[in-house]
PDB file of C-alpha atoms in Angstrom:
ATOM      1  CA  MET A  65     -17.584-101.889 -40.453  1.00  0.00           C
ATOM      2  CA  ILE A  66     -16.616 -99.727 -37.274  1.00  0.00           C
ATOM      3  CA  VAL A  67     -17.164-100.423 -33.857  1.00  0.00           C
ATOM      4  CA  GLN A  68     -17.489 -97.801 -30.986  1.00  0.00           C
ATOM      5  CA  GLN A  69     -13.914 -97.734 -29.315  1.00  0.00           C
ATOM      6  CA  GLN A  70     -13.217 -98.212 -25.799  1.00  0.00           C
ATOM      7  CA  ALA A  71     -16.931 -99.658 -24.957  1.00  0.00           C
ATOM      8  CA  GLU A  72     -18.590-102.956 -24.313  1.00  0.00           C
ATOM      9  CA  VAL A  73     -20.147-103.287 -27.811  1.00  0.00           C
ATOM     10  CA  LYS A  74     -22.952-106.069 -28.475  1.00  0.00           C
ATOM     11  CA  PHE A  75     -22.143-108.589 -31.188  1.00  0.00           C
ATOM     12  CA  TRP A  76     -25.157-110.826 -31.757  1.00  0.00           C
ATOM     13  CA  GLY A  77     -26.612-113.435 -34.197  1.00  0.00           C
ATOM     14  CA  THR A  78     -28.219-116.677 -34.461  1.00  0.00           C
ATOM     15  CA  ALA A  79     -27.074-120.138 -34.688  1.00  0.00           C
ATOM     16  CA  THR A  80     -28.546-123.955 -33.858  1.00  0.00           C
ATOM     17  CA  SER A  81     -30.675-123.765 -30.894  1.00  0.00           C
ATOM     18  CA  ASN A  82     -28.713-124.070 -27.601  1.00  0.00           C
ATOM     19  CA  SER A  83     -25.699-124.485 -29.182  1.00  0.00           C
ATOM     20  CA  ARG A  84     -22.705-122.896 -27.983  1.00  0.00           C
ATOM     21  CA  VAL A  85     -20.875-119.984 -30.184  1.00  0.00           C
ATOM     22  CA  VAL A  86     -17.132-119.164 -29.338  1.00  0.00           C
ATOM     23  CA  VAL A  87     -16.343-115.465 -30.172  1.00  0.00           C
ATOM     24  CA  LYS A  88     -12.806-114.993 -31.173  1.00  0.00           C
ATOM     25  CA  PRO A  89     -11.758-110.873 -31.405  1.00  0.00           C
ATOM     26  CA  SER A  90      -8.443-110.527 -32.720  1.00  0.00           C
ATOM     27  CA  TRP A  91      -7.666-108.002 -30.165  1.00  0.00           C
ATOM     28  CA  SER A  92      -8.793-109.898 -26.802  1.00  0.00           C
ATOM     29  CA  LYS A  93      -9.412-113.401 -25.620  1.00  0.00           C
ATOM     30  CA  PRO A  94     -12.182-115.738 -26.963  1.00  0.00           C
ATOM     31  CA  VAL A  95     -15.794-115.686 -25.075  1.00  0.00           C
ATOM     32  CA  SER A  96     -18.298-118.145 -25.638  1.00  0.00           C
ATOM     33  CA  VAL A  97     -22.128-117.985 -25.241  1.00  0.00           C
ATOM     34  CA  VAL A  98     -24.919-120.517 -25.785  1.00  0.00           C
ATOM     35  CA  ALA A  99     -27.979-119.612 -27.856  1.00  0.00           C
ATOM     36  CA  ASP A 100     -31.311-119.729 -26.429  1.00  0.00           C
ATOM     37  CA  LYS A 101     -34.412-122.296 -27.724  1.00  0.00           C
ATOM     38  CA  ASP A 102     -34.769-119.790 -31.030  1.00  0.00           C
ATOM     39  CA  GLY A 103     -31.461-119.730 -31.874  1.00  0.00           C
ATOM     40  CA  LYS A 104     -30.646-116.063 -30.653  1.00  0.00           C
ATOM     41  CA  TRP A 105     -27.476-115.172 -28.855  1.00  0.00           C
ATOM     42  CA  ASN A 106     -25.791-112.120 -27.989  1.00  0.00           C
ATOM     43  CA  VAL A 107     -22.392-111.129 -26.039  1.00  0.00           C
ATOM     44  CA  LYS A 108     -20.452-108.078 -25.177  1.00  0.00           C
ATOM     45  CA  ILE A 109     -16.817-107.374 -25.764  1.00  0.00           C
ATOM     46  CA  ARG A 110     -14.529-104.345 -24.746  1.00  0.00           C
ATOM     47  CA  THR A 111     -12.985-102.592 -27.885  1.00  0.00           C
ATOM     48  CA  PRO A 112      -9.929-101.367 -28.091  1.00  0.00           C
ATOM     49  CA  LYS A 113      -8.753 -97.635 -28.390  1.00  0.00           C
ATOM     50  CA  ALA A 114      -9.445 -96.078 -31.593  1.00  0.00           C
ATOM     51  CA  SER A 115      -6.899 -97.133 -34.599  1.00  0.00           C
ATOM     52  CA  TYR A 116      -6.516 -97.604 -38.205  1.00  0.00           C
ATOM     53  CA  THR A 117      -5.093-100.877 -37.766  1.00  0.00           C
ATOM     54  CA  PRO A 118      -7.904-103.327 -39.253  1.00  0.00           C
ATOM     55  CA  LEU A 119      -9.340-106.052 -36.868  1.00  0.00           C
ATOM     56  CA  ASN A 120     -11.156-109.112 -37.169  1.00  0.00           C
ATOM     57  CA  ILE A 121     -13.622-111.325 -35.529  1.00  0.00           C
ATOM     58  CA  THR A 122     -14.974-115.056 -35.604  1.00  0.00           C
ATOM     59  CA  PHE A 123     -18.138-116.456 -34.590  1.00  0.00           C
ATOM     60  CA  ASP A 124     -17.718-120.129 -34.578  1.00  0.00           C
ATOM     61  CA  ASP A 125     -20.773-122.581 -33.431  1.00  0.00           C
ATOM     62  CA  GLY A 126     -19.255-125.593 -35.586  1.00  0.00           C
ATOM     63  CA  GLN A 127     -19.275-123.361 -38.951  1.00  0.00           C
ATOM     64  CA  ALA A 128     -16.856-120.329 -38.617  1.00  0.00           C
ATOM     65  CA  VAL A 129     -17.582-116.805 -39.979  1.00  0.00           C
ATOM     66  CA  THR A 130     -15.131-114.389 -39.928  1.00  0.00           C
ATOM     67  CA  LEU A 131     -15.492-110.765 -40.223  1.00  0.00           C
ATOM     68  CA  HIS A 132     -12.669-108.819 -41.529  1.00  0.00           C
ATOM     69  CA  ASN A 133     -11.354-105.137 -41.846  1.00  0.00           C
ATOM     70  CA  ILE A 134     -13.042-103.955 -38.948  1.00  0.00           C
ATOM     71  CA  LEU A 135     -11.952-100.536 -37.393  1.00  0.00           C
ATOM     72  CA  ALA A 136     -12.298 -99.110 -33.904  1.00  0.00           C
ATOM     73  CA  GLY A 137     -13.464 -95.406 -33.768  1.00  0.00           C
ATOM     74  CA  GLU A 138     -16.455 -93.089 -33.223  1.00  0.00           C
ATOM     75  CA  VAL A 139     -20.102 -94.352 -34.486  1.00  0.00           C
ATOM     76  CA  TRP A 140     -22.867 -92.052 -34.799  1.00  0.00           C
ATOM     77  CA  VAL A 141     -26.387 -92.241 -36.121  1.00  0.00           C
ATOM     78  CA  CYS A 142     -27.705 -89.897 -38.449  1.00  0.00           C
ATOM     79  CA  ALA A 143     -31.583 -89.797 -38.092  1.00  0.00           C
ATOM     80  CA  GLY A 144     -34.589 -87.949 -39.401  1.00  0.00           C
ATOM     81  CA  GLN A 145     -36.247 -87.082 -42.543  1.00  0.00           C
ATOM     82  CA  SER A 146     -35.825 -86.067 -45.800  1.00  0.00           C
ATOM     83  CA  ASN A 147     -33.018 -82.996 -45.146  1.00  0.00           C
ATOM     84  CA  MET A 148     -31.010 -85.737 -43.394  1.00  0.00           C
ATOM     85  CA  GLU A 149     -32.243 -88.307 -45.780  1.00  0.00           C
ATOM     86  CA  MET A 150     -30.567 -86.389 -48.836  1.00  0.00           C
ATOM     87  CA  PRO A 151     -27.539 -87.767 -50.345  1.00  0.00           C
ATOM     88  CA  LEU A 152     -24.656 -86.104 -51.132  1.00  0.00           C
ATOM     89  CA  GLN A 153     -25.485 -86.010 -54.630  1.00  0.00           C
ATOM     90  CA  GLY A 154     -28.456 -84.543 -54.140  1.00  0.00           C
ATOM     91  CA  PHE A 155     -32.252 -85.061 -54.799  1.00  0.00           C
ATOM     92  CA  TYR A 156     -33.700 -84.266 -58.548  1.00  0.00           C
ATOM     93  CA  GLU A 157     -33.009 -81.141 -59.225  1.00  0.00           C
ATOM     94  CA  CYS A 158     -31.942 -80.219 -55.717  1.00  0.00           C
ATOM     95  CA  PRO A 159     -28.097 -80.548 -55.797  1.00  0.00           C
ATOM     96  CA  VAL A 160     -26.116 -80.106 -52.758  1.00  0.00           C
ATOM     97  CA  GLU A 161     -23.577 -77.087 -52.715  1.00  0.00           C
ATOM     98  CA  GLY A 162     -19.737 -78.167 -53.095  1.00  0.00           C
ATOM     99  CA  TYR A 163     -20.819 -81.724 -53.838  1.00  0.00           C
ATOM    100  CA  GLN A 164     -18.581 -82.409 -56.754  1.00  0.00           C
ATOM    101  CA  ASP A 165     -15.449 -81.429 -54.898  1.00  0.00           C
ATOM    102  CA  ALA A 166     -16.663 -83.357 -51.554  1.00  0.00           C
ATOM    103  CA  ILE A 167     -17.051 -86.464 -53.767  1.00  0.00           C
ATOM    104  CA  ALA A 168     -13.865 -86.243 -56.065  1.00  0.00           C
ATOM    105  CA  THR A 169     -11.876 -85.518 -52.597  1.00  0.00           C
ATOM    106  CA  SER A 170     -13.837 -88.380 -50.308  1.00  0.00           C
ATOM    107  CA  GLY A 171     -11.306 -90.732 -50.623  1.00  0.00           C
ATOM    108  CA  GLN A 172      -8.475 -88.564 -48.370  1.00  0.00           C
ATOM    109  CA  MET A 173     -10.713 -89.464 -45.572  1.00  0.00           C
ATOM    110  CA  LYS A 174      -9.048 -92.721 -44.382  1.00  0.00           C
ATOM    111  CA  GLY A 175     -11.130 -94.958 -42.329  1.00  0.00           C
ATOM    112  CA  VAL A 176     -14.818 -93.054 -42.667  1.00  0.00           C
ATOM    113  CA  ARG A 177     -17.696 -95.448 -43.251  1.00  0.00           C
ATOM    114  CA  TYR A 178     -21.215 -95.454 -43.510  1.00  0.00           C
ATOM    115  CA  VAL A 179     -24.078 -97.937 -43.414  1.00  0.00           C
ATOM    116  CA  LYS A 180     -27.649 -97.414 -44.972  1.00  0.00           C
ATOM    117  CA  ILE A 181     -30.527 -98.828 -42.785  1.00  0.00           C
ATOM    118  CA  PRO A 182     -33.020 -99.581 -45.761  1.00  0.00           C
ATOM    119  CA  ALA A 183     -36.057 -97.436 -45.187  1.00  0.00           C
ATOM    120  CA  ALA A 184     -38.813-100.033 -44.194  1.00  0.00           C
ATOM    121  CA  MET A 185     -42.283-100.146 -42.464  1.00  0.00           C
ATOM    122  CA  SER A 186     -43.013-102.953 -39.694  1.00  0.00           C
ATOM    123  CA  ALA A 187     -45.827-103.269 -37.653  1.00  0.00           C
ATOM    124  CA  VAL A 188     -43.655-104.983 -35.045  1.00  0.00           C
ATOM    125  CA  PRO A 189     -40.015-104.070 -33.887  1.00  0.00           C
ATOM    126  CA  LYS A 190     -37.373-105.617 -36.004  1.00  0.00           C
ATOM    127  CA  ASP A 191     -34.061-106.602 -34.733  1.00  0.00           C
ATOM    128  CA  ASP A 192     -32.091-106.783 -37.993  1.00  0.00           C
ATOM    129  CA  ALA A 193     -31.575-105.472 -41.199  1.00  0.00           C
ATOM    130  CA  VAL A 194     -30.074-106.498 -44.499  1.00  0.00           C
ATOM    131  CA  CYS A 195     -27.569-103.804 -44.878  1.00  0.00           C
ATOM    132  CA  ARG A 196     -23.637-103.417 -45.459  1.00  0.00           C
ATOM    133  CA  TRP A 197     -20.782-101.086 -44.765  1.00  0.00           C
ATOM    134  CA  GLU A 198     -19.039 -98.842 -47.371  1.00  0.00           C
ATOM    135  CA  GLU A 199     -15.787 -97.074 -47.354  1.00  0.00           C
ATOM    136  CA  ILE A 200     -16.335 -93.582 -48.228  1.00  0.00           C
ATOM    137  CA  ASN A 201     -14.653 -92.838 -51.542  1.00  0.00           C
ATOM    138  CA  PRO A 202     -15.402 -91.420 -54.692  1.00  0.00           C
ATOM    139  CA  ASN A 203     -17.616 -94.507 -55.946  1.00  0.00           C
ATOM    140  CA  SER A 204     -19.782 -94.877 -52.764  1.00  0.00           C
ATOM    141  CA  ALA A 205     -20.090 -91.245 -51.268  1.00  0.00           C
ATOM    142  CA  SER A 206     -22.536 -89.767 -53.553  1.00  0.00           C
ATOM    143  CA  TYR A 207     -25.202 -91.965 -51.861  1.00  0.00           C
ATOM    144  CA  CYS A 208     -24.102 -90.948 -48.137  1.00  0.00           C
ATOM    145  CA  SER A 209     -26.426 -88.683 -46.218  1.00  0.00           C
ATOM    146  CA  ALA A 210     -25.017 -85.061 -46.973  1.00  0.00           C
ATOM    147  CA  VAL A 211     -25.220 -83.813 -43.542  1.00  0.00           C
ATOM    148  CA  GLY A 212     -23.853 -87.152 -42.120  1.00  0.00           C
ATOM    149  CA  TYR A 213     -20.750 -86.834 -44.563  1.00  0.00           C
ATOM    150  CA  PHE A 214     -20.213 -83.464 -43.659  1.00  0.00           C
ATOM    151  CA  PHE A 215     -20.544 -84.068 -39.923  1.00  0.00           C
ATOM    152  CA  GLY A 216     -18.055 -87.354 -40.093  1.00  0.00           C
ATOM    153  CA  ARG A 217     -15.714 -85.323 -42.224  1.00  0.00           C
ATOM    154  CA  LYS A 218     -15.313 -82.653 -39.594  1.00  0.00           C
ATOM    155  CA  LEU A 219     -15.321 -85.483 -36.784  1.00  0.00           C
ATOM    156  CA  HIS A 220     -12.298 -87.205 -38.823  1.00  0.00           C
ATOM    157  CA  GLU A 221     -10.566 -84.037 -39.490  1.00  0.00           C
ATOM    158  CA  VAL A 222     -10.552 -82.764 -35.477  1.00  0.00           C
ATOM    159  CA  LEU A 223     -10.301 -86.351 -34.026  1.00  0.00           C
ATOM    160  CA  ASN A 224      -8.138 -88.122 -36.426  1.00  0.00           C
ATOM    161  CA  VAL A 225      -9.695 -91.705 -35.806  1.00  0.00           C
ATOM    162  CA  PRO A 226     -12.071 -93.864 -37.816  1.00  0.00           C
ATOM    163  CA  ILE A 227     -15.669 -92.794 -37.832  1.00  0.00           C
ATOM    164  CA  GLY A 228     -18.919 -94.747 -38.760  1.00  0.00           C
ATOM    165  CA  LEU A 229     -21.840 -93.389 -39.564  1.00  0.00           C
ATOM    166  CA  ILE A 230     -25.182 -95.211 -39.454  1.00  0.00           C
ATOM    167  CA  LEU A 231     -27.941 -93.917 -41.396  1.00  0.00           C
ATOM    168  CA  ALA A 232     -31.615 -94.534 -40.263  1.00  0.00           C
ATOM    169  CA  ASN A 233     -34.038 -92.043 -41.738  1.00  0.00           C
ATOM    170  CA  LYS A 234     -37.012 -91.465 -43.986  1.00  0.00           C
ATOM    171  CA  GLY A 235     -37.923 -88.494 -45.861  1.00  0.00           C
ATOM    172  CA  GLY A 236     -41.462 -86.885 -44.943  1.00  0.00           C
ATOM    173  CA  THR A 237     -41.704 -88.869 -41.386  1.00  0.00           C
ATOM    174  CA  MET A 238     -43.168 -86.759 -38.567  1.00  0.00           C
ATOM    175  CA  VAL A 239     -41.745 -87.273 -34.994  1.00  0.00           C
ATOM    176  CA  GLU A 240     -44.544 -89.896 -34.412  1.00  0.00           C
ATOM    177  CA  SER A 241     -43.401 -92.194 -37.020  1.00  0.00           C
ATOM    178  CA  TRP A 242     -40.363 -93.177 -34.759  1.00  0.00           C
ATOM    179  CA  LEU A 243     -42.284 -93.121 -31.209  1.00  0.00           C
ATOM    180  CA  ASP A 244     -43.000 -96.596 -29.957  1.00  0.00           C
ATOM    181  CA  LYS A 245     -46.444 -98.370 -29.789  1.00  0.00           C
ATOM    182  CA  ASP A 246     -46.680 -97.942 -25.826  1.00  0.00           C
ATOM    183  CA  TYR A 247     -46.302 -93.972 -25.846  1.00  0.00           C
ATOM    184  CA  LEU A 248     -48.467 -93.477 -29.052  1.00  0.00           C
ATOM    185  CA  GLN A 249     -51.259 -95.642 -27.563  1.00  0.00           C
ATOM    186  CA  HIS A 250     -51.182 -94.149 -24.027  1.00  0.00           C
ATOM    187  CA  HIS A 251     -50.333 -90.499 -24.809  1.00  0.00           C
ATOM    188  CA  THR A 252     -51.415 -89.566 -28.058  1.00  0.00           C
ATOM    189  CA  ASP A 253     -54.612 -90.159 -30.361  1.00  0.00           C
ATOM    190  CA  GLU A 254     -52.286 -91.840 -33.211  1.00  0.00           C
ATOM    191  CA  PRO A 255     -53.814 -95.127 -34.119  1.00  0.00           C
ATOM    192  CA  THR A 256     -51.138 -97.897 -33.871  1.00  0.00           C
ATOM    193  CA  ASP A 257     -53.286-100.672 -35.756  1.00  0.00           C
ATOM    194  CA  SER A 258     -51.682-101.278 -39.156  1.00  0.00           C
ATOM    195  CA  THR A 259     -54.524-100.995 -41.147  1.00  0.00           C
ATOM    196  CA  GLU A 260     -56.181 -97.747 -39.249  1.00  0.00           C
ATOM    197  CA  ILE A 261     -52.626 -96.019 -39.569  1.00  0.00           C
ATOM    198  CA  ALA A 262     -52.938 -96.731 -43.622  1.00  0.00           C
ATOM    199  CA  MET A 263     -56.442 -95.555 -43.461  1.00  0.00           C
ATOM    200  CA  LYS A 264     -55.639 -92.196 -41.661  1.00  0.00           C
ATOM    201  CA  TYR A 265     -52.327 -91.599 -43.488  1.00  0.00           C
ATOM    202  CA  PRO A 266     -52.627 -92.912 -47.393  1.00  0.00           C
ATOM    203  CA  LYS A 267     -49.212 -91.273 -47.901  1.00  0.00           C
ATOM    204  CA  ASP A 268     -47.097 -93.606 -46.298  1.00  0.00           C
ATOM    205  CA  TRP A 269     -43.875 -91.380 -45.167  1.00  0.00           C
ATOM    206  CA  LEU A 270     -46.479 -89.617 -42.728  1.00  0.00           C
ATOM    207  CA  ARG A 271     -47.161 -92.957 -40.896  1.00  0.00           C
ATOM    208  CA  PRO A 272     -46.490 -93.088 -37.114  1.00  0.00           C
ATOM    209  CA  LEU A 273     -44.971 -96.015 -35.089  1.00  0.00           C
ATOM    210  CA  LEU A 274     -44.040 -98.178 -38.313  1.00  0.00           C
ATOM    211  CA  TRP A 275     -41.033 -96.676 -39.435  1.00  0.00           C
ATOM    212  CA  GLY A 276     -39.510 -96.554 -36.044  1.00  0.00           C
ATOM    213  CA  ASN A 277     -40.022-100.374 -35.643  1.00  0.00           C
ATOM    214  CA  GLY A 278     -38.492-100.993 -39.295  1.00  0.00           C
ATOM    215  CA  THR A 279     -35.853 -98.986 -39.624  1.00  0.00           C
ATOM    216  CA  PHE A 280     -34.499 -97.554 -36.287  1.00  0.00           C
ATOM    217  CA  HIS A 281     -35.151-100.394 -33.856  1.00  0.00           C
ATOM    218  CA  PRO A 282     -32.826-102.767 -36.089  1.00  0.00           C
ATOM    219  CA  ILE A 283     -29.922-100.645 -34.747  1.00  0.00           C
ATOM    220  CA  LEU A 284     -30.521-100.162 -31.030  1.00  0.00           C
ATOM    221  CA  ASN A 285     -28.416-103.455 -30.569  1.00  0.00           C
ATOM    222  CA  SER A 286     -25.576-101.193 -31.694  1.00  0.00           C
ATOM    223  CA  THR A 287     -23.230 -99.345 -29.448  1.00  0.00           C
ATOM    224  CA  VAL A 288     -22.608 -95.573 -30.611  1.00  0.00           C
ATOM    225  CA  ARG A 289     -21.145 -92.476 -29.419  1.00  0.00           C
ATOM    226  CA  GLY A 290     -24.223 -90.166 -30.190  1.00  0.00           C
ATOM    227  CA  ILE A 291     -27.320 -89.097 -32.490  1.00  0.00           C
ATOM    228  CA  ILE A 292     -27.527 -86.358 -35.057  1.00  0.00           C
ATOM    229  CA  PHE A 293     -31.357 -85.790 -35.514  1.00  0.00           C
ATOM    230  CA  TYR A 294     -32.591 -83.611 -38.556  1.00  0.00           C
ATOM    231  CA  GLN A 295     -36.533 -83.742 -38.796  1.00  0.00           C
ATOM    232  CA  GLY A 296     -39.803 -80.954 -38.027  1.00  0.00           C
ATOM    233  CA  CYS A 297     -40.558 -80.042 -41.205  1.00  0.00           C
ATOM    234  CA  SER A 298     -43.860 -82.955 -41.178  1.00  0.00           C
ATOM    235  CA  ASN A 299     -44.474 -81.634 -38.001  1.00  0.00           C
ATOM    236  CA  VAL A 300     -45.226 -77.842 -38.870  1.00  0.00           C
ATOM    237  CA  ASP A 301     -48.823 -78.553 -39.706  1.00  0.00           C
ATOM    238  CA  HIS A 302     -49.151 -81.604 -37.885  1.00  0.00           C
ATOM    239  CA  ASN A 303     -49.303 -81.886 -33.742  1.00  0.00           C
ATOM    240  CA  SER A 304     -47.109 -79.112 -33.699  1.00  0.00           C
ATOM    241  CA  SER A 305     -48.060 -77.987 -30.407  1.00  0.00           C
ATOM    242  CA  THR A 306     -46.971 -81.441 -28.790  1.00  0.00           C
ATOM    243  CA  TYR A 307     -43.708 -81.455 -30.661  1.00  0.00           C
ATOM    244  CA  ALA A 308     -41.384 -80.614 -27.811  1.00  0.00           C
ATOM    245  CA  LYS A 309     -42.879 -82.923 -25.553  1.00  0.00           C
ATOM    246  CA  ARG A 310     -42.640 -85.814 -28.334  1.00  0.00           C
ATOM    247  CA  LEU A 311     -39.265 -85.113 -29.137  1.00  0.00           C
ATOM    248  CA  THR A 312     -38.392 -85.088 -25.619  1.00  0.00           C
ATOM    249  CA  GLU A 313     -39.956 -88.804 -25.433  1.00  0.00           C
ATOM    250  CA  LEU A 314     -38.347 -89.847 -28.284  1.00  0.00           C
ATOM    251  CA  ILE A 315     -34.589 -88.922 -27.110  1.00  0.00           C
ATOM    252  CA  ASN A 316     -35.564 -90.672 -23.975  1.00  0.00           C
ATOM    253  CA  GLN A 317     -36.763 -93.812 -25.912  1.00  0.00           C
ATOM    254  CA  TRP A 318     -33.712 -93.720 -27.952  1.00  0.00           C
ATOM    255  CA  ARG A 319     -31.270 -93.013 -24.934  1.00  0.00           C
ATOM    256  CA  LYS A 320     -32.999 -96.194 -23.353  1.00  0.00           C
ATOM    257  CA  GLY A 321     -32.842 -98.404 -26.390  1.00  0.00           C
ATOM    258  CA  PHE A 322     -29.127 -97.787 -26.599  1.00  0.00           C
ATOM    259  CA  HIS A 323     -28.882 -98.029 -22.778  1.00  0.00           C
ATOM    260  CA  SER A 324     -26.988 -94.713 -22.201  1.00  0.00           C
ATOM    261  CA  SER A 325     -29.302 -92.260 -20.190  1.00  0.00           C
ATOM    262  CA  GLU A 326     -27.258 -89.262 -21.507  1.00  0.00           C
ATOM    263  CA  LEU A 327     -26.371 -90.293 -25.031  1.00  0.00           C
ATOM    264  CA  PRO A 328     -25.696 -86.885 -27.083  1.00  0.00           C
ATOM    265  CA  PHE A 329     -28.260 -85.556 -29.128  1.00  0.00           C
ATOM    266  CA  TYR A 330     -27.457 -82.997 -31.544  1.00  0.00           C
ATOM    267  CA  PHE A 331     -30.596 -81.975 -33.604  1.00  0.00           C
ATOM    268  CA  VAL A 332     -30.903 -79.171 -36.431  1.00  0.00           C
ATOM    269  CA  GLU A 333     -33.193 -76.512 -36.277  1.00  0.00           C
ATOM    270  CA  ILE A 334     -35.718 -76.686 -39.538  1.00  0.00           C
ATOM    271  CA  ALA A 335     -34.623 -74.948 -42.287  1.00  0.00           C
ATOM    272  CA  PRO A 336     -35.893 -71.190 -42.545  1.00  0.00           C
ATOM    273  CA  TYR A 337     -38.545 -71.491 -45.206  1.00  0.00           C
ATOM    274  CA  ASN A 338     -42.168 -70.610 -44.875  1.00  0.00           C
ATOM    275  CA  TYR A 339     -43.815 -73.862 -45.202  1.00  0.00           C
ATOM    276  CA  GLY A 340     -46.783 -72.548 -47.084  1.00  0.00           C
ATOM    277  CA  ASP A 341     -47.536 -69.922 -44.844  1.00  0.00           C
ATOM    278  CA  ALA A 342     -46.766 -66.340 -45.733  1.00  0.00           C
ATOM    279  CA  MET A 343     -46.578 -64.827 -42.452  1.00  0.00           C
ATOM    280  CA  GLY A 344     -43.858 -67.567 -41.283  1.00  0.00           C
ATOM    281  CA  THR A 345     -45.154 -67.908 -38.072  1.00  0.00           C
ATOM    282  CA  VAL A 346     -45.950 -71.594 -38.407  1.00  0.00           C
ATOM    283  CA  ALA A 347     -42.136 -72.612 -38.889  1.00  0.00           C
ATOM    284  CA  ALA A 348     -41.087 -70.358 -35.980  1.00  0.00           C
ATOM    285  CA  PHE A 349     -43.500 -72.153 -33.688  1.00  0.00           C
ATOM    286  CA  ILE A 350     -41.884 -75.251 -34.224  1.00  0.00           C
ATOM    287  CA  ARG A 351     -38.600 -73.581 -33.773  1.00  0.00           C
ATOM    288  CA  SER A 352     -39.476 -72.682 -30.614  1.00  0.00           C
ATOM    289  CA  GLN A 353     -40.716 -76.288 -29.393  1.00  0.00           C
ATOM    290  CA  GLN A 354     -36.959 -77.210 -30.859  1.00  0.00           C
ATOM    291  CA  GLN A 355     -35.704 -74.493 -28.484  1.00  0.00           C
ATOM    292  CA  GLU A 356     -37.420 -75.902 -25.640  1.00  0.00           C
ATOM    293  CA  VAL A 357     -36.368 -79.376 -26.093  1.00  0.00           C
ATOM    294  CA  ALA A 358     -32.579 -77.940 -26.094  1.00  0.00           C
ATOM    295  CA  ASN A 359     -33.057 -75.787 -22.981  1.00  0.00           C
ATOM    296  CA  ASN A 360     -34.636 -78.738 -20.952  1.00  0.00           C
ATOM    297  CA  VAL A 361     -33.193 -81.809 -22.135  1.00  0.00           C
ATOM    298  CA  SER A 362     -29.569 -82.474 -20.846  1.00  0.00           C
ATOM    299  CA  ASN A 363     -26.872 -83.227 -23.099  1.00  0.00           C
ATOM    300  CA  THR A 364     -28.434 -81.899 -26.381  1.00  0.00           C
ATOM    301  CA  VAL A 365     -27.570 -79.077 -28.790  1.00  0.00           C
ATOM    302  CA  LEU A 366     -29.848 -77.493 -31.122  1.00  0.00           C
ATOM    303  CA  ILE A 367     -28.118 -76.168 -34.321  1.00  0.00           C
ATOM    304  CA  GLY A 368     -29.152 -73.112 -35.810  1.00  0.00           C
ATOM    305  CA  THR A 369     -29.815 -72.542 -39.593  1.00  0.00           C
ATOM    306  CA  ASN A 370     -31.335 -69.132 -39.736  1.00  0.00           C
ATOM    307  CA  ASP A 371     -27.835 -67.796 -40.489  1.00  0.00           C
ATOM    308  CA  LEU A 372     -27.406 -69.879 -43.264  1.00  0.00           C
ATOM    309  CA  VAL A 373     -29.487 -67.607 -45.633  1.00  0.00           C
TER     310      VAL A 373
END
């Protein structure tokens, strides 16, 4: 596990209703909190400066549980659709250039870890997901997001601190797939009832609302340094005229969820492909919408891709 360095990091869990939970971090004094009537509790603890020295933390409500091998470093979210989801080993008949060398040498990256949030739909926002942190090495690197891997490798090379990657993505999703119910109901004509959503979108990866509820909402209790985002292809022929407005709203929603109004948001220009349009104008329009967001939303950066081909 990687925790964001030098930050007020939230730890949360469940215990017996109204019980006292004592939280004992190895790097600071113990703190206690009382669980609510549903047994839910959370507490914020200041984390130390980034280091490769392992930390531990114990949660005790009468039955102690200890997490070991925690590192303080830089934590980033890797979100989007299939271009972000694609693992380092590639998809079927779609390899990642240089992946064999990357996997073979991945063990040299001391303290780089990732956690993959299971891609799941939900009619209501979920607070937790069943997942686990993995140390990046030749046995695990194949399954890490390729974009996330190379981003994490560069951060590690430049900063020389532990790096944590939270992978929360789903191939084929639209920007609407990640927006919340309130916005979709009041500012779009997208359905928000699960049955109506399924009727309009037989292909589940296109469904609005549900992926954000089930795949992204579980990480909003986390404390992170920023977000990298690679999405847009599925909006080339769907609601393209409102893409800039809706992506701006998504950035605002996620910043609010992470309690960070200027949280860095770095997003990738859609790949230079014609998307079934021989003239190439539909893709150019989405790229212009992406540039509009970069021009008007603070602390965002658009990473160009047209120079890669």
